[in-house]
mmCIF file of C-alpha atoms in Angstrom:
data_model
loop_
_atom_site.group_PDB
_atom_site.id
_atom_site.type_symbol
_atom_site.label_atom_id
_atom_site.label_comp_id
_atom_site.label_asym_id
_atom_site.label_seq_id
_atom_site.Cartn_x
_atom_site.Cartn_y
_atom_site.Cartn_z
ATOM 1 C CA MET V 4 -7.724 11.836 30.511
ATOM 2 C CA ALA V 5 -6.876 15.277 31.870
ATOM 3 C CA LYS V 6 -9.138 18.147 30.921
ATOM 4 C CA ILE V 7 -7.714 20.371 28.183
ATOM 5 C CA ASN V 8 -7.429 23.969 29.390
ATOM 6 C CA ASP V 9 -8.236 27.016 27.290
ATOM 7 C CA ILE V 10 -4.604 28.100 27.013
ATOM 8 C CA ASP V 11 -3.496 24.794 25.500
ATOM 9 C CA ARG V 12 -6.538 24.668 23.242
ATOM 10 C CA HIS V 13 -5.793 28.164 21.936
ATOM 11 C CA ALA V 14 -2.145 27.256 21.385
ATOM 12 C CA TYR V 15 -3.196 24.153 19.469
ATOM 13 C CA PHE V 16 -5.522 26.018 17.106
ATOM 14 C CA GLU V 17 -2.857 28.639 16.468
ATOM 15 C CA LYS V 18 -0.302 25.964 15.558
ATOM 16 C CA VAL V 19 -2.636 24.057 13.194
ATOM 17 C CA LYS V 20 -3.804 27.129 11.249
ATOM 18 C CA THR V 21 -1.180 26.566 8.571
ATOM 19 C CA TYR V 22 -2.046 22.864 8.292
ATOM 20 C CA THR V 23 -5.733 23.733 7.954
ATOM 21 C CA SER V 24 -4.949 26.050 5.045
ATOM 22 C CA ILE V 25 -2.792 23.394 3.403
ATOM 23 C CA THR V 26 -5.587 20.835 3.790
ATOM 24 C CA LYS V 27 -8.078 23.114 2.040
ATOM 25 C CA ALA V 28 -5.627 23.750 -0.800
ATOM 26 C CA LEU V 29 -4.866 20.050 -1.263
ATOM 27 C CA LEU V 30 -8.554 19.111 -1.299
ATOM 28 C CA LYS V 31 -9.129 21.785 -3.949
ATOM 29 C CA THR V 32 -6.200 20.407 -5.960
ATOM 30 C CA GLU V 33 -7.642 16.905 -5.713
ATOM 31 C CA LYS V 34 -11.020 18.095 -6.992
ATOM 32 C CA ASP V 35 -9.402 19.792 -9.990
ATOM 33 C CA LEU V 36 -7.192 16.828 -10.784
ATOM 34 C CA VAL V 37 -10.089 14.368 -10.598
ATOM 35 C CA LEU V 38 -11.908 16.412 -13.242
ATOM 36 C CA GLU V 39 -8.741 16.421 -15.353
ATOM 37 C CA SER V 40 -8.276 12.663 -14.963
ATOM 38 C CA ARG V 41 -11.787 11.991 -16.259
ATOM 39 C CA LYS V 42 -10.990 13.563 -19.615
ATOM 40 C CA ASN V 43 -10.230 11.090 -22.368
ATOM 41 C CA THR V 44 -6.687 12.339 -22.981
ATOM 42 C CA PRO V 45 -3.302 10.581 -23.164
ATOM 43 C CA GLU V 46 -2.271 12.476 -20.023
ATOM 44 C CA ALA V 47 -5.163 11.182 -17.897
ATOM 45 C CA PRO V 48 -3.251 8.156 -16.481
ATOM 46 C CA LEU V 49 -0.376 10.441 -15.471
ATOM 47 C CA VAL V 50 -2.842 12.637 -13.608
ATOM 48 C CA LYS V 51 -3.727 9.582 -11.500
ATOM 49 C CA LEU V 52 -0.109 9.419 -10.361
ATOM 50 C CA THR V 53 -0.198 13.091 -9.443
ATOM 51 C CA LEU V 54 -3.401 12.466 -7.517
ATOM 52 C CA ALA V 55 -1.758 9.648 -5.581
ATOM 53 C CA ASP V 56 1.167 11.923 -4.751
ATOM 54 C CA GLU V 57 -1.092 14.760 -3.589
ATOM 55 C CA MET V 58 -3.123 12.408 -1.391
ATOM 56 C CA LEU V 59 0.096 11.313 0.295
ATOM 57 C CA ASN V 60 0.872 14.988 0.900
ATOM 58 C CA LEU V 61 -2.588 15.328 2.418
ATOM 59 C CA ALA V 62 -2.064 12.275 4.625
ATOM 60 C CA SER V 63 1.253 13.698 5.857
ATOM 61 C CA ASN V 64 -0.499 16.959 6.652
ATOM 62 C CA TYR V 65 -3.112 15.190 8.759
ATOM 63 C CA ILE V 66 -0.404 13.180 10.520
ATOM 64 C CA ALA V 67 1.370 16.437 11.350
ATOM 65 C CA VAL V 68 -1.867 17.785 12.876
ATOM 66 C CA ASN V 69 -1.993 14.717 15.091
ATOM 67 C CA GLY V 70 1.609 15.364 16.074
ATOM 68 C CA VAL V 71 0.720 18.905 17.165
ATOM 69 C CA SER V 72 -2.224 17.548 19.137
ATOM 70 C CA GLN V 73 -0.028 15.093 20.987
ATOM 71 C CA ALA V 74 2.649 17.708 21.672
ATOM 72 C CA VAL V 75 0.319 20.479 22.833
ATOM 73 C CA LEU V 76 -2.813 18.738 24.130
ATOM 74 C CA LYS V 77 -1.181 15.414 25.089
ATOM 75 C CA VAL V 78 -3.903 13.466 23.220
ATOM 76 C CA LYS V 79 -4.202 11.865 19.798
ATOM 77 C CA ASN V 80 -6.361 13.616 17.237
ATOM 78 C CA GLU V 81 -8.447 10.640 16.091
ATOM 79 C CA GLU V 82 -10.216 12.689 13.430
ATOM 80 C CA ALA V 83 -6.907 13.721 11.860
ATOM 81 C CA LEU V 84 -5.632 10.141 11.981
ATOM 82 C CA ASN V 85 -8.785 8.809 10.339
ATOM 83 C CA ASP V 86 -8.535 11.475 7.630
ATOM 84 C CA ALA V 87 -4.896 10.495 7.083
ATOM 85 C CA ARG V 88 -5.858 6.821 6.768
ATOM 86 C CA LYS V 89 -8.603 7.673 4.261
ATOM 87 C CA SER V 90 -6.178 9.833 2.273
ATOM 88 C CA ILE V 91 -3.728 6.929 2.046
ATOM 89 C CA TYR V 92 -6.554 4.722 0.834
ATOM 90 C CA LYS V 93 -7.313 7.287 -1.861
ATOM 91 C CA ALA V 94 -3.655 7.368 -2.886
ATOM 92 C CA VAL V 95 -3.619 3.582 -3.228
ATOM 93 C CA ILE V 96 -6.851 3.603 -5.249
ATOM 94 C CA TYR V 97 -5.575 6.283 -7.646
ATOM 95 C CA LEU V 98 -2.405 4.276 -8.151
ATOM 96 C CA GLU V 99 -4.409 1.086 -8.715
ATOM 97 C CA GLU V 100 -6.382 2.889 -11.412
ATOM 98 C CA ALA V 101 -3.117 3.881 -13.076
ATOM 99 C CA VAL V 102 -1.221 0.570 -12.922
ATOM 100 C CA SER V 103 -3.873 -2.101 -12.056
ATOM 101 C CA SER V 104 -4.650 -4.006 -8.855
ATOM 102 C CA TYR V 105 -3.645 -7.489 -10.061
ATOM 103 C CA ILE V 106 -1.853 -9.345 -7.271
ATOM 104 C CA ASP V 107 -0.540 -12.245 -9.342
ATOM 105 C CA ALA V 108 -0.781 -11.805 -13.104
ATOM 106 C CA PRO V 109 1.494 -11.918 -16.150
ATOM 107 C CA PHE V 110 3.051 -8.569 -17.002
ATOM 108 C CA SER V 111 1.232 -8.631 -20.339
ATOM 109 C CA ASP V 112 -2.087 -8.300 -18.494
ATOM 110 C CA TYR V 113 -1.278 -4.761 -17.361
ATOM 111 C CA GLU V 114 1.554 -3.758 -19.696
ATOM 112 C CA GLU V 115 -0.733 -1.418 -21.620
ATOM 113 C CA LYS V 116 -1.357 0.636 -18.482
ATOM 114 C CA LEU V 117 2.377 1.134 -17.970
ATOM 115 C CA THR V 118 2.797 2.213 -21.579
ATOM 116 C CA ALA V 119 0.368 5.035 -20.815
ATOM 117 C CA ILE V 120 2.607 6.328 -17.996
ATOM 118 C CA GLU V 121 6.019 5.773 -19.620
ATOM 119 C CA ALA V 122 6.770 9.497 -19.255
ATOM 120 C CA TYR V 123 6.906 8.884 -15.501
ATOM 121 C CA ASP V 124 10.397 7.439 -15.197
ATOM 122 C CA GLN V 125 11.654 4.704 -12.872
ATOM 123 C CA ASN V 126 13.253 7.159 -10.455
ATOM 124 C CA GLN V 127 9.932 8.965 -10.037
ATOM 125 C CA ARG V 128 8.095 5.669 -9.579
ATOM 126 C CA TYR V 129 10.437 4.483 -6.854
ATOM 127 C CA TYR V 130 10.200 7.850 -5.082
ATOM 128 C CA LEU V 131 6.392 7.679 -5.137
ATOM 129 C CA ILE V 132 6.383 4.132 -3.752
ATOM 130 C CA ARG V 133 8.841 5.046 -0.994
ATOM 131 C CA LYS V 134 6.679 8.037 -0.122
ATOM 132 C CA MET V 135 3.601 5.817 0.121
ATOM 133 C CA GLY V 136 5.421 3.296 2.285
ATOM 134 C CA LEU V 137 6.574 6.026 4.645
ATOM 135 C CA ALA V 138 3.043 7.423 4.951
ATOM 136 C CA ILE V 139 1.683 3.971 5.814
ATOM 137 C CA ASP V 140 4.410 3.430 8.417
ATOM 138 C CA LEU V 141 3.751 6.843 9.971
ATOM 139 C CA ILE V 142 0.005 6.317 10.286
ATOM 140 C CA GLU V 143 0.401 2.817 11.708
ATOM 141 C CA ASN V 144 2.884 4.119 14.277
ATOM 142 C CA ALA V 145 0.576 7.017 15.119
ATOM 143 C CA TYR V 146 -2.327 4.662 15.811
ATOM 144 C CA GLY V 147 -0.169 2.344 17.914
ATOM 145 C CA ASP V 148 0.037 -1.440 18.294
ATOM 146 C CA ASN V 149 -3.349 -1.951 19.930
ATOM 147 C CA SER V 150 -5.351 0.058 17.424
ATOM 148 C CA LYS V 151 -8.768 -1.169 16.313
ATOM 149 C CA TRP V 152 -7.473 -0.655 12.783
ATOM 150 C CA ARG V 153 -4.753 -3.294 13.176
ATOM 151 C CA TRP V 154 -6.262 -5.783 10.749
ATOM 152 C CA THR V 155 -7.486 -3.067 8.375
ATOM 153 C CA PHE V 156 -3.859 -2.230 7.685
ATOM 154 C CA VAL V 157 -3.297 -5.764 6.399
ATOM 155 C CA GLU V 158 -5.415 -4.817 3.389
ATOM 156 C CA ILE V 159 -3.710 -1.439 2.951
ATOM 157 C CA GLU V 160 -0.264 -3.065 3.125
ATOM 158 C CA GLY V 161 -1.322 -5.731 0.642
ATOM 159 C CA ARG V 162 -2.686 -3.242 -1.849
ATOM 160 C CA PHE V 163 0.452 -1.163 -1.402
ATOM 161 C CA ALA V 164 2.624 -4.196 -2.165
ATOM 162 C CA THR V 165 0.557 -4.808 -5.291
ATOM 163 C CA VAL V 166 0.898 -1.305 -6.746
ATOM 164 C CA ALA V 167 4.570 -1.215 -5.785
ATOM 165 C CA LYS V 168 4.990 -4.276 -8.003
ATOM 166 C CA ASN V 169 2.692 -3.204 -10.811
ATOM 167 C CA ILE V 170 4.231 0.230 -11.310
ATOM 168 C CA VAL V 171 7.530 -1.336 -12.409
ATOM 169 C CA ASP V 172 8.037 -1.871 -16.142
ATOM 170 C CA LEU V 173 9.359 -5.422 -16.045
ATOM 171 C CA LYS V 174 10.405 -5.230 -19.710
ATOM 172 C CA SER V 175 12.921 -2.526 -18.808
ATOM 173 C CA VAL V 176 14.280 -4.207 -15.688
ATOM 174 C CA TYR V 177 17.360 -5.778 -17.269
ATOM 175 C CA THR V 178 18.334 -2.564 -19.039
ATOM 176 C CA ASN V 179 17.752 -0.513 -15.909
ATOM 177 C CA LYS V 180 19.778 -2.941 -13.774
ATOM 178 C CA SER V 181 22.884 -2.125 -15.785
ATOM 179 C CA PRO V 182 25.312 -0.034 -13.669
ATOM 180 C CA GLU V 183 25.482 2.460 -16.542
ATOM 181 C CA SER V 184 21.740 3.121 -16.384
ATOM 182 C CA PRO V 185 20.513 6.337 -14.708
ATOM 183 C CA TYR V 186 17.819 4.132 -13.155
ATOM 184 C CA TYR V 187 20.190 1.532 -11.729
ATOM 185 C CA ASP V 188 19.851 2.420 -8.049
ATOM 186 C CA SER V 189 16.094 2.990 -8.098
ATOM 187 C CA THR V 190 15.516 -0.258 -10.006
ATOM 188 C CA VAL V 191 17.650 -2.401 -7.688
ATOM 189 C CA TYR V 192 16.146 -0.904 -4.528
ATOM 190 C CA HIS V 193 12.621 -1.003 -5.938
ATOM 191 C CA LEU V 194 12.867 -4.693 -6.795
ATOM 192 C CA ARG V 195 14.291 -5.437 -3.373
ATOM 193 C CA LEU V 196 11.395 -3.547 -1.776
ATOM 194 C CA ILE V 197 8.811 -5.365 -3.906
ATOM 195 C CA LYS V 198 10.059 -8.764 -2.776
ATOM 196 C CA LYS V 199 10.030 -7.653 0.847
ATOM 197 C CA LEU V 200 6.504 -6.205 0.597
ATOM 198 C CA LEU V 201 5.035 -9.252 -1.147
ATOM 199 C CA ALA V 202 6.520 -11.594 1.454
ATOM 200 C CA GLN V 203 5.209 -9.406 4.273
ATOM 201 C CA ALA V 204 1.749 -9.187 2.698
ATOM 202 C CA ALA V 205 1.575 -12.972 2.445
ATOM 203 C CA ASP V 206 2.593 -13.417 6.080
ATOM 204 C CA ARG V 207 0.232 -10.701 7.288
ATOM 205 C CA TYR V 208 -2.786 -12.213 5.519
ATOM 206 C CA ARG V 209 -2.008 -15.597 6.990
ATOM 207 C CA GLU V 210 -1.630 -13.963 10.407
ATOM 208 C CA LYS V 211 -5.001 -12.284 9.934
ATOM 209 C CA TYR V 212 -6.518 -15.648 9.055
ATOM 210 C CA GLU V 213 -4.945 -17.445 12.004
ATOM 211 C CA LEU V 214 -5.450 -14.781 14.687
ATOM 212 C CA SER V 215 -8.497 -12.797 13.631
ATOM 213 C CA THR V 216 -10.986 -13.778 10.959
ATOM 214 C CA GLY V 217 -10.568 -17.500 10.339
ATOM 215 C CA GLN V 218 -11.799 -16.667 6.835
ATOM 216 C CA THR V 219 -10.182 -18.874 4.197
ATOM 217 C CA LEU V 220 -10.338 -15.940 1.766
ATOM 218 C CA ASP V 221 -7.631 -14.248 3.818
ATOM 219 C CA PHE V 222 -5.444 -17.360 3.633
ATOM 220 C CA LYS V 223 -6.068 -17.624 -0.117
ATOM 221 C CA THR V 224 -5.054 -13.980 -0.531
ATOM 222 C CA GLY V 225 -1.841 -14.702 1.363
ATOM 223 C CA ILE V 226 -1.154 -17.593 -0.983
ATOM 224 C CA ASN V 227 -1.818 -15.292 -3.927
ATOM 225 C CA PHE V 228 0.846 -12.899 -2.655
ATOM 226 C CA LEU V 229 3.307 -15.789 -2.367
ATOM 227 C CA ALA V 230 2.525 -16.723 -5.971
ATOM 228 C CA ALA V 231 3.162 -13.120 -7.019
ATOM 229 C CA LEU V 232 6.510 -13.189 -5.236
ATOM 230 C CA ARG V 233 7.466 -16.418 -7.000
ATOM 231 C CA ARG V 234 6.509 -14.863 -10.338
ATOM 232 C CA ILE V 235 8.893 -11.968 -9.669
ATOM 233 C CA HIS V 236 11.717 -14.384 -8.812
ATOM 234 C CA ILE V 237 11.052 -16.268 -12.055
ATOM 235 C CA VAL V 238 11.102 -13.066 -14.120
ATOM 236 C CA LEU V 239 14.415 -12.122 -12.509
ATOM 237 C CA ALA V 240 15.800 -15.652 -13.089
ATOM 238 C CA GLU V 241 16.295 -16.130 -9.346
ATOM 239 C CA ASN V 242 15.882 -19.886 -9.449
ATOM 240 C CA ASP V 243 16.888 -20.749 -5.884
ATOM 241 C CA GLU V 244 14.511 -18.176 -4.437
ATOM 242 C CA SER V 245 11.742 -19.295 -6.786
ATOM 243 C CA ASN V 246 12.137 -22.906 -5.668
ATOM 244 C CA GLU V 247 12.008 -21.889 -1.998
ATOM 245 C CA ILE V 248 8.748 -20.007 -2.544
ATOM 246 C CA LYS V 249 7.409 -22.975 -4.512
ATOM 247 C CA LYS V 250 7.987 -25.205 -1.467
ATOM 248 C CA LYS V 251 6.332 -22.653 0.822
ATOM 249 C CA LEU V 252 3.362 -22.430 -1.545
ATOM 250 C CA ALA V 253 2.935 -26.195 -1.407
ATOM 251 C CA ILE V 254 2.970 -26.177 2.398
ATOM 252 C CA TRP V 255 0.486 -23.309 2.658
ATOM 253 C CA SER V 256 -1.822 -24.808 0.048
ATOM 254 C CA ALA V 257 -1.803 -28.142 1.869
ATOM 255 C CA LYS V 258 -2.610 -26.364 5.127
ATOM 256 C CA LEU V 259 -5.501 -24.535 3.475
ATOM 257 C CA GLU V 260 -6.868 -27.770 2.005
ATOM 258 C CA THR V 261 -6.724 -29.427 5.426
ATOM 259 C CA ASP V 262 -8.498 -26.489 7.057
ATOM 260 C CA LEU V 263 -11.216 -26.503 4.395
ATOM 261 C CA LYS V 264 -11.826 -30.219 4.990
ATOM 262 C CA LYS V 265 -12.100 -29.618 8.733
ATOM 263 C CA GLN V 266 -14.621 -26.841 8.140
ATOM 264 C CA GLU V 267 -16.698 -29.087 5.887
ATOM 265 C CA GLU V 268 -16.678 -31.863 8.480
ATOM 266 C CA ALA V 269 -17.719 -29.404 11.190
ATOM 267 C CA LYS V 270 -20.653 -28.242 9.037
ATOM 268 C CA LYS V 271 -21.807 -31.828 8.464
ATOM 269 C CA LYS V 272 -21.776 -32.524 12.187
ATOM 270 C CA LYS V 273 -24.006 -29.510 12.819
ATOM 271 C CA VAL V 274 -26.566 -30.716 10.282
#
């Protein structure tokens, strides 16, 4: 790597001054909002959504700092990228606290949480989810294909898929899917995105199992995401799609059972 000269270094620090100020302001905002969210008030769950949004703003700010580093210094700013990744994690966690982290569960299990954020309409929810998806894509692209964080993003993507699903009020889906509804577009696109994300999460966890960890927990998590996808198809009365996922679930479950038997046999041989 070429040595960074003083002129470029000075230019870099001048260009990131604004981003540094924004970072300080956003961290202060987070601190204040966390205190607000801990109060036992009806608005507390909504504050969690604001926190998630602000952490995505923070992540974007860190990603921009990395962009300046690459443009001016011709090197990645690993510290900024790691801070961006941590900020996205925080955003996901705040959203999980607001809408639950259940991968595959009946809507009734987390319906109460959505009642608490009903003032946050479907258009706002879809915008927040799109914003989170963009932030994740940007940070993954910034790290590159051969990043040491490759498999870490499987978890982030999975948790993102989960909150993207859980933030939708499934009781209002049919009303919102009416062309006359002000939430028609956001509902249709949100549901389409959920199905895509759940399918991707399932495939990514299986890929992680096959190519990296060999841990059956990863495969089981992938199967859980498939089950969540099938549940969505059932809720939406998409029978053909539901049956296709049912077949895929059977194949994956059989594969897992076979692998577990092989592992047990290998253990016995060692003993």
